[in-house]
Every structure is written in structure tokens, then in C-alpha cells.
Coordinates of C-alpha atoms (C1' of nucleotides) in Angstrom, one line a residue:
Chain H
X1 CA 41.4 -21.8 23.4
X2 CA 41.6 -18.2 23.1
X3 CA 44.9 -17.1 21.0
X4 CA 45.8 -14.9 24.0
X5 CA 44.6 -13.6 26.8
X6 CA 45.9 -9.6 26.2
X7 CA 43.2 -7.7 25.7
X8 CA 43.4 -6.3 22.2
X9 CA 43.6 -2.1 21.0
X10 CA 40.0 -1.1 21.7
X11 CA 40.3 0.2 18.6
X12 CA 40.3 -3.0 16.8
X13 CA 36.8 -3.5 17.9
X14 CA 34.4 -1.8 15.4
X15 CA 31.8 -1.4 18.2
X16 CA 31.0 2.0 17.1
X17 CA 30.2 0.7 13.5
X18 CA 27.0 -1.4 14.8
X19 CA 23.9 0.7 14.9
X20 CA 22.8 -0.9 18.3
X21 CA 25.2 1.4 19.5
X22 CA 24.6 4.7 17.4
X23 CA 22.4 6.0 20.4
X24 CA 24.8 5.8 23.0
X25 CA 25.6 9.3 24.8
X26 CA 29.8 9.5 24.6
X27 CA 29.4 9.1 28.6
X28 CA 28.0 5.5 27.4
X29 CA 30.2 5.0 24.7
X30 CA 33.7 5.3 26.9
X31 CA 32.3 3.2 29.5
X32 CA 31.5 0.5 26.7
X33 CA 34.9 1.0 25.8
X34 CA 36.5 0.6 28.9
X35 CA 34.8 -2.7 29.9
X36 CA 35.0 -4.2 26.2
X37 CA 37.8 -6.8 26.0
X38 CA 39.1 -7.6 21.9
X39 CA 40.2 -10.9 21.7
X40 CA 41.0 -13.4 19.2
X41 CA 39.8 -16.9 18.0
X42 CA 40.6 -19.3 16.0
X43 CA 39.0 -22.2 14.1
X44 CA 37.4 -24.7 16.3
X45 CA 37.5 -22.8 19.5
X46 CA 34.0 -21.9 21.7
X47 CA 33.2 -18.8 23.0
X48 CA 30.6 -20.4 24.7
X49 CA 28.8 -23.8 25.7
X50 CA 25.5 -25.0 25.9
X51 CA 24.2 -25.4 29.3
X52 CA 27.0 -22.7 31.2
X53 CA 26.4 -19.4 32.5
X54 CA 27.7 -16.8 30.9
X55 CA 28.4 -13.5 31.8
X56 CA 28.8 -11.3 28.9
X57 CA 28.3 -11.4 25.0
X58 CA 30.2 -11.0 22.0
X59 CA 30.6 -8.5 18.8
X60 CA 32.0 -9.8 16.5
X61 CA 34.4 -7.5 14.4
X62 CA 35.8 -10.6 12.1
X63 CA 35.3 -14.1 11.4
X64 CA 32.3 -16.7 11.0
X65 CA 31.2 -18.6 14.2
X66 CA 28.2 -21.1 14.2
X67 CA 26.0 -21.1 16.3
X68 CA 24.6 -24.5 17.4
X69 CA 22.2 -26.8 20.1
X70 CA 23.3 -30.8 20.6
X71 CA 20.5 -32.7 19.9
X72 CA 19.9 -36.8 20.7
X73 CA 23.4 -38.8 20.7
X74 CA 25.1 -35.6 20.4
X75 CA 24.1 -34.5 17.0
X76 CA 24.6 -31.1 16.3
X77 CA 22.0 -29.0 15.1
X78 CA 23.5 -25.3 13.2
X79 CA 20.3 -23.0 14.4
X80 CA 22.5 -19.9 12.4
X81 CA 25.8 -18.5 11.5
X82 CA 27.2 -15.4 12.7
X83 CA 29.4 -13.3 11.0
X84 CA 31.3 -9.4 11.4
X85 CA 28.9 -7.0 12.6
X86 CA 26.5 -9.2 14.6
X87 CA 26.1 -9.6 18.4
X88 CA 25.7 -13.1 19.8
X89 CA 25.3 -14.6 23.8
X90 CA 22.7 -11.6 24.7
X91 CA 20.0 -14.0 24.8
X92 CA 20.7 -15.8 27.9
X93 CA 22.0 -12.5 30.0
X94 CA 18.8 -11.0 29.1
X95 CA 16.3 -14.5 29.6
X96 CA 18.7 -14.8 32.8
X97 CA 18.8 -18.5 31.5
X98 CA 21.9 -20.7 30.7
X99 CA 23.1 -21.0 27.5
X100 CA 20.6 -22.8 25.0
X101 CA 23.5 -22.9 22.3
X102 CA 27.4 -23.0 21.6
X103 CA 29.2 -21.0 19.6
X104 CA 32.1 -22.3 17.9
X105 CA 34.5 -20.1 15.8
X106 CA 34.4 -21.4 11.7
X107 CA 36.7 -18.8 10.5
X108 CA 39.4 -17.3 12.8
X109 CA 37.3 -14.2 14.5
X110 CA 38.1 -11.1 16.2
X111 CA 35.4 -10.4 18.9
X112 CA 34.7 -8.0 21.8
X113 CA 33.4 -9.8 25.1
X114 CA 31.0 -7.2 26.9
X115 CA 29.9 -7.8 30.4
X116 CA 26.6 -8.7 30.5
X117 CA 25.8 -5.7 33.5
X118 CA 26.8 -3.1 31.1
X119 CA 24.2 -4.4 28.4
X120 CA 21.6 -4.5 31.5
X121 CA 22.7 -0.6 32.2
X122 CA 22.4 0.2 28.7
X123 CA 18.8 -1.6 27.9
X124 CA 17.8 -0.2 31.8
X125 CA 18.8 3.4 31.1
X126 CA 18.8 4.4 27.2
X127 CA 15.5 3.5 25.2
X128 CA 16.6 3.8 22.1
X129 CA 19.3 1.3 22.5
X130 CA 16.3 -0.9 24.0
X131 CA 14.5 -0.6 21.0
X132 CA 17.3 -1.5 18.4
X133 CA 18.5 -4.2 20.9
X134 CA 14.6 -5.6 20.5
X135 CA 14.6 -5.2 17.1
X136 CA 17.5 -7.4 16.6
X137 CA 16.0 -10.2 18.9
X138 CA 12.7 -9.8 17.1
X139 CA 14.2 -10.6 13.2
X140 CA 16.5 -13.5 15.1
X141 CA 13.0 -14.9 16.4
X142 CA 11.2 -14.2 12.9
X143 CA 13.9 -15.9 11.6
X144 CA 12.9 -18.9 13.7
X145 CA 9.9 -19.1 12.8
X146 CA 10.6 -19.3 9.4
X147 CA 13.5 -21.6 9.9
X148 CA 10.5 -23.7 11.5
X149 CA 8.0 -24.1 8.9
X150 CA 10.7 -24.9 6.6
X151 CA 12.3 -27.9 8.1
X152 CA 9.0 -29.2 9.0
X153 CA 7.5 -28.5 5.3
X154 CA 10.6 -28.9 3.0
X155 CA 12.3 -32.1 1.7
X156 CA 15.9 -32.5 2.3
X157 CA 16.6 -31.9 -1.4
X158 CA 14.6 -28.3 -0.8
X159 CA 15.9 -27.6 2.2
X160 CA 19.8 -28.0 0.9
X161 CA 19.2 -25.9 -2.2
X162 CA 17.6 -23.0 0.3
X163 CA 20.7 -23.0 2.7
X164 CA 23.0 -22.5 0.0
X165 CA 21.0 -19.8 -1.7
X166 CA 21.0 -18.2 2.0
X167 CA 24.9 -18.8 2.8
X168 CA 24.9 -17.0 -0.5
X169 CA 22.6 -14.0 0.6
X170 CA 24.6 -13.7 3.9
X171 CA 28.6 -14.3 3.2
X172 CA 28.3 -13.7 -0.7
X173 CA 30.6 -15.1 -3.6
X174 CA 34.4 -14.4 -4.2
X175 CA 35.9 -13.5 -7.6
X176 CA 35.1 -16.6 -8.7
X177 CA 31.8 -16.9 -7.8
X178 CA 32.6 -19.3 -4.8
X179 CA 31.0 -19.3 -1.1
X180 CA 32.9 -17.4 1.3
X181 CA 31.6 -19.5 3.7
X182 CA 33.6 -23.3 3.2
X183 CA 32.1 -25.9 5.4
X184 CA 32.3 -29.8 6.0
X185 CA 29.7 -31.9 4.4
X186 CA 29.0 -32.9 8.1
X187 CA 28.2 -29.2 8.7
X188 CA 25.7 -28.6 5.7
X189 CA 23.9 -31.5 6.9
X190 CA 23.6 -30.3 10.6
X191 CA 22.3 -27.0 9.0
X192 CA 20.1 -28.7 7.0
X193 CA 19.0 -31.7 9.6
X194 CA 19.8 -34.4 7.4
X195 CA 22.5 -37.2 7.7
X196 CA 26.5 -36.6 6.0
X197 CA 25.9 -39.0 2.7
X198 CA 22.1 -37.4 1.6
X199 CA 24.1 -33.8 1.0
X200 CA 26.6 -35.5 -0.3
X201 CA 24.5 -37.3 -2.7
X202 CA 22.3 -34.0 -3.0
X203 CA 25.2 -32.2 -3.9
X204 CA 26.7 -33.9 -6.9
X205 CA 22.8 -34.5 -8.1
X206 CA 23.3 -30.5 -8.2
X207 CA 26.4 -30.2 -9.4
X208 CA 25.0 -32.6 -12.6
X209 CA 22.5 -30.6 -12.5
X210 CA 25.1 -27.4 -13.5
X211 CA 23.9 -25.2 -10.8
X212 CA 26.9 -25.4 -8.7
X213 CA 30.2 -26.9 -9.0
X214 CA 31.9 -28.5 -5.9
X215 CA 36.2 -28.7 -5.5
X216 CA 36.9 -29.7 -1.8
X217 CA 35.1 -27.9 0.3
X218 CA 34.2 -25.0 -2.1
X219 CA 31.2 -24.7 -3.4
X220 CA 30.6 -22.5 -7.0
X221 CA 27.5 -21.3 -7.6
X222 CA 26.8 -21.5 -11.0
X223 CA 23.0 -20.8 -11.2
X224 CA 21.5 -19.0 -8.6
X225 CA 17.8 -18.9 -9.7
X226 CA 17.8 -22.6 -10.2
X227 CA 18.8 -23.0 -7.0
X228 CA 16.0 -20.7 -5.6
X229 CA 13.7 -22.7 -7.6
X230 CA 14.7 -25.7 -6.1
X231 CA 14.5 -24.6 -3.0
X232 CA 11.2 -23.0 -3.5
X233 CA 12.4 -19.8 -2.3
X234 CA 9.7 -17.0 -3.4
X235 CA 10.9 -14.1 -1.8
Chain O
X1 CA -15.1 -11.7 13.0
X2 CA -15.4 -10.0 16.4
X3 CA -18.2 -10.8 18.2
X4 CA -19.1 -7.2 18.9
X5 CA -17.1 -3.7 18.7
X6 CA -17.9 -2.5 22.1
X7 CA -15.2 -2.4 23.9
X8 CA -15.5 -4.4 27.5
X9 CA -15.1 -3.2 30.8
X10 CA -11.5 -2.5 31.4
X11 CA -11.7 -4.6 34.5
X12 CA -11.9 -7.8 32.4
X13 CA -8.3 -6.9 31.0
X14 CA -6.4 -8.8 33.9
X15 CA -3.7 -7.0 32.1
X16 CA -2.2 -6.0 35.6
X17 CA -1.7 -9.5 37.1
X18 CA 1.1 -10.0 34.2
X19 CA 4.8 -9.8 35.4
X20 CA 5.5 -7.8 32.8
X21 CA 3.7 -4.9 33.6
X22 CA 4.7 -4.7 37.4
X23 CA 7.0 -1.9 37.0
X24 CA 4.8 0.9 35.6
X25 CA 4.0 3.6 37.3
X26 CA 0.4 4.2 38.0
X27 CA 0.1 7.1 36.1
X28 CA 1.8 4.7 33.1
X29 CA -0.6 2.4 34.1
X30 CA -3.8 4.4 33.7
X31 CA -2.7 5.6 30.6
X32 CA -1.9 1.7 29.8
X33 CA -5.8 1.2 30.5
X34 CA -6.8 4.2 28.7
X35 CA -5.5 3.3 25.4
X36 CA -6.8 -0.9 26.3
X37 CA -9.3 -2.3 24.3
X38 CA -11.1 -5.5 25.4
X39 CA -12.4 -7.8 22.4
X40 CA -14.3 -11.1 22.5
X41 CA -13.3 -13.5 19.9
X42 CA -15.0 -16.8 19.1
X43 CA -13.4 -19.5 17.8
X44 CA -12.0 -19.7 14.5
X45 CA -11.4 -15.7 14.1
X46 CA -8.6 -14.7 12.7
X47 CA -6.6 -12.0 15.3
X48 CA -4.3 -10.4 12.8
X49 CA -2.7 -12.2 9.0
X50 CA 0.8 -13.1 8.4
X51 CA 1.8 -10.3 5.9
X52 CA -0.2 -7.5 7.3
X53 CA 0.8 -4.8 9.2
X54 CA 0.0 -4.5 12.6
X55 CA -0.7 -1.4 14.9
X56 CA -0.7 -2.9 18.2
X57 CA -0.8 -5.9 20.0
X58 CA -2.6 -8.3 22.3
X59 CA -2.4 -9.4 25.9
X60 CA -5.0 -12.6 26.4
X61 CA -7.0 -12.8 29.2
X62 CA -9.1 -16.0 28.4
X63 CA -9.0 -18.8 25.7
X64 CA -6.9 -20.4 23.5
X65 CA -4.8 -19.0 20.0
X66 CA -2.4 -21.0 17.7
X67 CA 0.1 -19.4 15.9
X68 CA 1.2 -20.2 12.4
X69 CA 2.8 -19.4 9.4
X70 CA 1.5 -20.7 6.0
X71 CA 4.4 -22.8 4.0
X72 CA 4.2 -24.2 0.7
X73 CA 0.7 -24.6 -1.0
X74 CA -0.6 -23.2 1.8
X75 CA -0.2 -26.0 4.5
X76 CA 0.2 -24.5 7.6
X77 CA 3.3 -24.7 10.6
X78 CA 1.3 -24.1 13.8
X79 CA 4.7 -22.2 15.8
X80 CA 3.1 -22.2 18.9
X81 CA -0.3 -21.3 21.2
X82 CA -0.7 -18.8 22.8
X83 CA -2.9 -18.4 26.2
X84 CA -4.5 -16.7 29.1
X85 CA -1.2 -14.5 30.7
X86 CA 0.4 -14.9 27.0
X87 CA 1.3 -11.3 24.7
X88 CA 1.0 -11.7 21.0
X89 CA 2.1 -10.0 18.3
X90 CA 4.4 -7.4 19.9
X91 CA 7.1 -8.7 17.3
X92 CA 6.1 -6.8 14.7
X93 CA 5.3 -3.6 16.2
X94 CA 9.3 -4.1 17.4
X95 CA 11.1 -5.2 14.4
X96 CA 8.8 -2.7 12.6
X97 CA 8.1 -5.0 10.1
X98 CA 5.0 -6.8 8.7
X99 CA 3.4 -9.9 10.8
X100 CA 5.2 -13.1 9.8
X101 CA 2.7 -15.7 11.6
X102 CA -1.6 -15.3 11.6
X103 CA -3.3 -15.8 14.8
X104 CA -6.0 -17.5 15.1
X105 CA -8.8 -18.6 17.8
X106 CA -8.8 -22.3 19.0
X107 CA -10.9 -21.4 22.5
X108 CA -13.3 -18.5 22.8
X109 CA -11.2 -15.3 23.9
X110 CA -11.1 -12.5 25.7
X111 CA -7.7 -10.2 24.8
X112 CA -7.1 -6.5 25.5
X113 CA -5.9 -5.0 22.6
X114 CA -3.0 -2.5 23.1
X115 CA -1.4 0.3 21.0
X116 CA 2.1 -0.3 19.5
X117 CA 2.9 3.7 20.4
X118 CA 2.4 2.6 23.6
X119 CA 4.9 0.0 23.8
X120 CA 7.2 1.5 22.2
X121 CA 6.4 4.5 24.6
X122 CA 7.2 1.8 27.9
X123 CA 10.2 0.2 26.3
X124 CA 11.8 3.6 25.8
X125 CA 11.3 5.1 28.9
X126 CA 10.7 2.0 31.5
X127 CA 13.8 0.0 32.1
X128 CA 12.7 -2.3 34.0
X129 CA 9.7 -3.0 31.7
X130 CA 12.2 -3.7 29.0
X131 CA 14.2 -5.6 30.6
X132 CA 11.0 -8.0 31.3
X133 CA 9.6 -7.3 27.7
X134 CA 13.1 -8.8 26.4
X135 CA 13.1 -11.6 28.8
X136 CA 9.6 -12.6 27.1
X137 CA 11.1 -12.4 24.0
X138 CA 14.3 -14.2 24.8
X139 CA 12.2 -17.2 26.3
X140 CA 10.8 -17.5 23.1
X141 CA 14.0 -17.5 20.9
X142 CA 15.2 -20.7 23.4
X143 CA 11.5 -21.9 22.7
X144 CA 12.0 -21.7 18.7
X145 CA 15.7 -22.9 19.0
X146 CA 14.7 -26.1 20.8
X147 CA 11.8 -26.6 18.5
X148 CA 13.9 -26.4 15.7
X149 CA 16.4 -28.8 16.8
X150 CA 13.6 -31.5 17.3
X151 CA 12.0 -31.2 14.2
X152 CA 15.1 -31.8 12.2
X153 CA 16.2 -34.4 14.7
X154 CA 13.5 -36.4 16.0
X155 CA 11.2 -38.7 13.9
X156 CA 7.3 -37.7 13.4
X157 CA 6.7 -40.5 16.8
X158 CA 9.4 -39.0 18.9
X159 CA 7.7 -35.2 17.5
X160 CA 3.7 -36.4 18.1
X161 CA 4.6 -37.8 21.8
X162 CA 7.0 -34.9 22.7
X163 CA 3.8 -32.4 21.4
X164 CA 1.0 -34.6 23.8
X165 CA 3.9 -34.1 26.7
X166 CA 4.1 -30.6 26.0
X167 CA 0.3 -29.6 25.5
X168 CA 0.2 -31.6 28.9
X169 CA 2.4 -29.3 30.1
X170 CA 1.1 -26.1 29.2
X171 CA -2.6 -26.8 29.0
X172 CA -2.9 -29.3 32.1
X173 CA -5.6 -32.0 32.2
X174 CA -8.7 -32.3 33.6
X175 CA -10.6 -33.7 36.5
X176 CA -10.8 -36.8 33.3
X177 CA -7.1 -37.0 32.8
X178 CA -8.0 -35.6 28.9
X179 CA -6.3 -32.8 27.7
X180 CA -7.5 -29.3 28.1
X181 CA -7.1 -28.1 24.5
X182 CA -9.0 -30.0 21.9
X183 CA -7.1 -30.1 18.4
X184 CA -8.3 -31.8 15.0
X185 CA -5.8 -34.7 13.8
X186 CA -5.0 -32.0 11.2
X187 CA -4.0 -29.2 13.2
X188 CA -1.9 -31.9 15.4
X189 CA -0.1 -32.8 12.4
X190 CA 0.7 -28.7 11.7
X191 CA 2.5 -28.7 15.4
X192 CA 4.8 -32.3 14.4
X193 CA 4.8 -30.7 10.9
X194 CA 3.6 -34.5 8.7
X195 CA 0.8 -35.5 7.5
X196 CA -2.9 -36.2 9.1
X197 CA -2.9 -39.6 8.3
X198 CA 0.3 -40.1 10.1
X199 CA -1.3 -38.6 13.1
X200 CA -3.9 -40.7 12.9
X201 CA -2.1 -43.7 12.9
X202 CA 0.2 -43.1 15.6
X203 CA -2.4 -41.7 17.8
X204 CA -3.7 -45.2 17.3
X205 CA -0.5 -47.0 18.0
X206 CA -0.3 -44.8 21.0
X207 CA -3.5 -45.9 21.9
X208 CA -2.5 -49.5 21.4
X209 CA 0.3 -48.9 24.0
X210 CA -2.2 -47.9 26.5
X211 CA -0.2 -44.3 26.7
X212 CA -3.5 -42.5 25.9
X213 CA -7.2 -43.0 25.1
X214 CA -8.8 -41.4 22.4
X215 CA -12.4 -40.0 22.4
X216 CA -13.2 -37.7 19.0
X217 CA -10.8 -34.9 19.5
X218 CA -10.3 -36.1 23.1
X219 CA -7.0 -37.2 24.2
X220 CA -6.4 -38.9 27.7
X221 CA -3.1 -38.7 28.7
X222 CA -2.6 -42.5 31.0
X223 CA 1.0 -43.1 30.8
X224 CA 2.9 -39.6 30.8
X225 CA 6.4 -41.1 31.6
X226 CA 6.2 -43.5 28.6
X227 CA 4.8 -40.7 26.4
X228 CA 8.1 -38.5 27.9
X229 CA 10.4 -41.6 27.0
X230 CA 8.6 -42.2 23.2
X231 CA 9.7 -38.6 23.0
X232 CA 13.0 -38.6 24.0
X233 CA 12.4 -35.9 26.7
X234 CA 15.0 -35.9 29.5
X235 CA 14.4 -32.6 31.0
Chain L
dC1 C1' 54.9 -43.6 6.3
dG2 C1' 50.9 -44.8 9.3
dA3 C1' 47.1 -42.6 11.5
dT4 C1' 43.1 -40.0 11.6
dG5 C1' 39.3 -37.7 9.7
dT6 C1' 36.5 -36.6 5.7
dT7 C1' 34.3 -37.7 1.4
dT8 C1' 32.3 -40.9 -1.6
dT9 C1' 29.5 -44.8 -3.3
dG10 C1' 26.5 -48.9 -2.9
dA11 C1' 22.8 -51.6 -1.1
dG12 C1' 19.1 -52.5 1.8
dA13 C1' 15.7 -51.3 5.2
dG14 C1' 12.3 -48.5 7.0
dG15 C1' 9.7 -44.5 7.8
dA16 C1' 6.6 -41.3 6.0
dT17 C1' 3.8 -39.5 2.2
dT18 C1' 0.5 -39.9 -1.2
dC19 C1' -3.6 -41.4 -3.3
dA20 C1' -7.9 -43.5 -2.9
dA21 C1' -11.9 -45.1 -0.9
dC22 C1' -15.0 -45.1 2.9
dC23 C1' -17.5 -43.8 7.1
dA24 C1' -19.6 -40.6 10.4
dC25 C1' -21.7 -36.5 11.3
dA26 C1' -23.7 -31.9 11.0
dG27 C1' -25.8 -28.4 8.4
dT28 C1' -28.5 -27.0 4.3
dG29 C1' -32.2 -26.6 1.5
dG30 C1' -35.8 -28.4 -1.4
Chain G
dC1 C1' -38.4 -35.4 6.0
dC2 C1' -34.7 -36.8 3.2
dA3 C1' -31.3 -36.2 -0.2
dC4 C1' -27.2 -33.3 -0.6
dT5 C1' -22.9 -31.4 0.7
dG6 C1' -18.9 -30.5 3.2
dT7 C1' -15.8 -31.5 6.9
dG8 C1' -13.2 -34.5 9.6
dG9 C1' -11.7 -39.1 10.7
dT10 C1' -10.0 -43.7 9.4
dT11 C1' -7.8 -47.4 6.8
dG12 C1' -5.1 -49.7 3.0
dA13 C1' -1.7 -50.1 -0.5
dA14 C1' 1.9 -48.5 -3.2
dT15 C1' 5.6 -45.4 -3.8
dC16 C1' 9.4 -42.8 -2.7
dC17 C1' 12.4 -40.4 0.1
dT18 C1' 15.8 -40.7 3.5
dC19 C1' 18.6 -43.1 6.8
dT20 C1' 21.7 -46.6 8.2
dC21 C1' 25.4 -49.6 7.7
dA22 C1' 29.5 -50.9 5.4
dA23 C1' 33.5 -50.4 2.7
dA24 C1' 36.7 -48.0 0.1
dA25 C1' 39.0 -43.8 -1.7
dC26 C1' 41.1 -39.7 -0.5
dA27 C1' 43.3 -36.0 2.1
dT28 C1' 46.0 -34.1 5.7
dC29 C1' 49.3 -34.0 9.1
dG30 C1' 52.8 -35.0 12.3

DNA sequence: CGATGTTTTGAGAGGATTCAACCACAGTGG
DNA sequence: CCACTGTGGTTGAATCCTCTCAAAACATCG
């Protein structure tokens, strides 16, 4: 699936940019570089699957990929989204489990694949990359948790109006005040854990409702603090 | 809330039969008991509050805890439980930011209270502690991943079987078949994330069915495979 | 143009919540 | 000793939210 298999100009891969790697010694830092591979991805294909091994994880230097667990009869279930700048796949080289998710590319990405010994070296040998490294793991899980008590507390209607406040917090709006995130209606609802036709339904209640404005897949947010209301969003 | 302030005998910290602290050194390890405190906490004390900062963190030699965030008007989303062998609240101290969950006695405990300096002391300078500490932490991630895939998925009887399978699971049962942690309807209905009188009534059915047998806050487990099949657990 | 996939709308069924009343039980205090 | 109070458990009925099924409109693409 991958575009091709030529390993990209290392320098295409922002690695350097992400502060999990602002403590590496330069020793460090031209090893990552040597073992790093850039590659490229388009819509639809999977870095990884649920259930395989995997070897290494992923920077991602451009592009959206979602991040998602099948659930019963195949249904997908969108735990999160992740976008330039984050790391994804560490979980299982570190838990030394399989895969618990896939990750399939929603925008065409630019990645780096890093073996997953180097990140062992790295968390084995340099503490303060350790710490970062557990400080990203920690928010994901925090992040969990909250995801949790949502779902299980929030009505579908609550729950739709919070994801698009949050797509908003985490891709932001174009000139035009649209999502720079465009997804199916199938997708919204396996984010929000609800069937296709109740977003759909949801969504033109809100677009009556003049807090966003829908044209295809493109969704214009027109009032944001209705939205959080909606969504009982305090924070 | 703590039944007294003086700290225990170190001894009573079992803290050296956890996995996780099999690589220290012994001089990190009498340091590690140096800087231990052992606390008794009876049921219904409160460990640390979602929302407050945290200093340090707990390893739990005896009872039971649940962990929960509070949602909308207060009702609250038990995350998880925590027992003898388990490490609580380390999260914070890691992601340096305030406790998102409150944890709270179910059982009578015993917990040895350790320093966040000194963990982030092991993490940066024992690789192979980290490496452990992050496995613990990755395990979790799956954990809340799954977790949130059911709830969004599964209807509240899939949820309330899946839950009695898993208690089974992680609690065991007695000599009596009857589960070895004792829950109100209400705090069973914060796990599945519904409401009590839903519990109640499908504990009932359940009881109907001849899966289980219910005496007060008593649940005996007779028919685990049809329990594991109500909940659509395949594993 | 047909073929496929996505979006939309409608109607009906069913699951789950809410509200209310009631019981059981333990602890409190007069 | 007994009324009083609070908590937890149970049950019923009505309501409402959400899902499912079905069909049609629409878009996209080779």
C-alpha cells in the first residue's frame, strides 16, 4: 500500500522537531537517523493491523491517520486521531504485546518507521527521553479515561457535539472556518459509538440549529460555544 | 481518613515481590524503603482526589481500590480497581499534571506510599525499571482502549455480564463460588456506566437464567460460559 | 452509462432512563 | 424502647432516546 518503497531524504522527517527527542546526545541522534526510514501514504492505506506484531513505530511528519479497534461484527471503533508531530505503534513494542489497534492513513501522510530496538536503546539508556516518552503515554491514557466516562455518561447528541468541538481543538478551522479534518458520516459515528443515520440526523438538527453548516463532507463551524454547551464541555 | 499516621513496619510493604522493582540495585532498593511509607486505610477513604496534585504514589499490598472519575452532576465512571501487586497513581507524578481519577477504598488496605522524586529518580537512571514501568503503563492503555470499544459497542447486558466475567477474572471466587469483591448495585452500574435500576433488573434476569445467584451484595457466579457468551467475550 | 458507495429520510421497535413508591435495615437520639 | 432518618435495594409505568430496517436520492468513477 505504501506509495514506494525508497526510503525518503532523512531530512523530510522532522524527527528533530518532536521534543521526545530534544534530549538525545548527537551520538543518539545520527543513529536515529540512520535507522529512520521516510515513507509515504496515502488515503486508506494501514501502517498497521490489529492483532500483528509489529516491529517499529511511526512519526508522523504529515497527514491524519486514525487510529482504530474492530469491535463485534466488525464495527470499527475510532479510539483517536493522529496527526504531524505525534508518535503512534510504541505501545505494543513497549507492552511487548500485538497490536490492540490499526492505523489507517485519512489524509495522505509522510511518516518515519523506527525500529522498535532503537526506541528500547533509547528508553534503556537516556532518562530523560524515558521520561518524555512516559509522559506522552500517561496524557494518551488520561485521555482514556476521560474518553471513558464520557461515552458511558454522555447521550449521543452530547457526545457528537463534544467530538466536533475536539476535531476543532486538535486540526483547527481553514479560512473559512471549516474542519481541516473531512470525514464520512460512517466515521463520526464510529468516533462517537453511534450508528451512520443518528449523526446524520444529529447533524442537520445542528445545522438548524445554526451552529454548524454542513456541504459534503465539510463541516463549518458556525458557533463554537454552543457547541461546547451542547456537549457539556466545561473545561 | 487514615486509620493512624505511624508509619508500619517496612516489612509489610511486599513492595519487593513486584516485577517491577526486580531490577534495582540494592543500594536503590534501600533507598526505595527508606523513603516507603506503609498506611492502613479502611474502607471508604479516599487515597488521593481527581483534581489534586499528587506528590507520590502507591504500591498496594492488601485490599481492594476503585478508580473513578466524576462525570456530569457528579455521577461517577468507576475506570478500574486496583489491588494487592497493583501501582496507583504514578500517572500524574509522570505526565506532571494534576490527578484526573480519585481513589477510593472498597477492601480495607494496606499500601506503601512512595515519593514521586523517587520515581522519577528510577526511571531516569534504571533502564530496565523503565522499560517495566512503561510496560505497566502500556497494559493499561490496551486495558482503556478495549474498554472503550465495549462501552460504545456493547448494550448495558452484553457490558453487566462482560464486568461479572471480568471481576471473576481478576478477583477469583471463593470456596462458595461468590465473588471476592462485594459491590453495591450502584457502584456496579458506575463500571457498565447505566443506571442502578437497570442493574438491578438484569442482575435479576441473570438470576432467572440460573447464570448467577444473588445474596445482598453477593454474587455467585454458576454458569461462567453463558455469562462469557451474554457478553460477547471470545478471548 | 451502469455500478458502487455514501447520504438522507421515514417508520417502527426496543432498549434504557426516569420518576415514583415501597421495603428492608442499621444507626441515632430522645 | 421506639420513632426517626438515611442508605441501599426493588418494582412498576411512562417516556424518550437510539437503533434497525427499508427505500430512495445522490455522488463518484471507471
Amino acid at each position: 500500500m505504501k506509495q514506494n518503497n525508497i526510503p525518503g531524504k532523512k531530512e523530510d522527517c522532522l524527527i528533530k522537531n518532536h521534543p521526545l527527542f530534544r534530549h538525545l546526545t548527537s551520538t543518539e541522534f545520527d543513529r536515529l537517523y540512520d535507522e529512520t526510514v521516510t515513507e509515504h501514504h496515502k488515503r486508506g492505506s494501514v501502517l498497521y493491523h490489529e492483532g500483528n506484531r509489529i516491529n517499529g513505530f511511526y512519526y508522523i511528519s504529515e497527514g491524519i491517520i486514525k487510529i482504530y479497534k474492530t469491535g463485534i461484527d466488525g464495527k470499527e471503533q475510532i479510539i483517536r486521531f493522529a496527526q504531524k508531530g505525534d508518535i503512534i505503534g510504541f505501545r505494543s513494542i513497549l507492552s511487548n504485546e500485538q497490536a490492540c489497534t490499526t492505523a489507517q492513513v485519512i489524509d495522505e501522510s509522510a511518516t518515519c518507521y523506527i525500529p522498535g530496538e532503537t526506541l528500547i536503546n533509547l528508553v534503556k539508556n537516556n532518562g530523560n527521553f524515558s521520561i518524555e516518552l512516559m509522559q506522552i503515554t500517561c496524557r494518551e491514557l488520561g485521555q482514556a479515561n476521560s474518553y471513558i466516562t464520557d461515552i458511558a455518561q454522555k447521550s449521543v447528541r452530547e457526545r457528537l457535539a463534544e467530538i466536533i468541538v475536539q476535531l476543532h481543538n486538535d486540526f483547527g478551522l481553514d479560512e473559512e472556518n471549516v474542519l481541516r479534518i473531512t470525514l464520512t458520516r460512517e466515521e463520526l459515528a464510529n468516533i462517537v459509538g453511534t450508528a451512520t443515520e443518528s449523526v446524520i440526523r444529529l447533524l442537520s438538527e445542528f445545522k438548524q440549529d445554526k451552529m454548524i453548516e454542513l456541504n459534503g463532507r465539510k463541516i463549518k463551524v458556525l458557533n463554537l460555544p454552543a457547541l461546547r454547551k451542547v456537549g457539556n464541555i466545561f473545561v
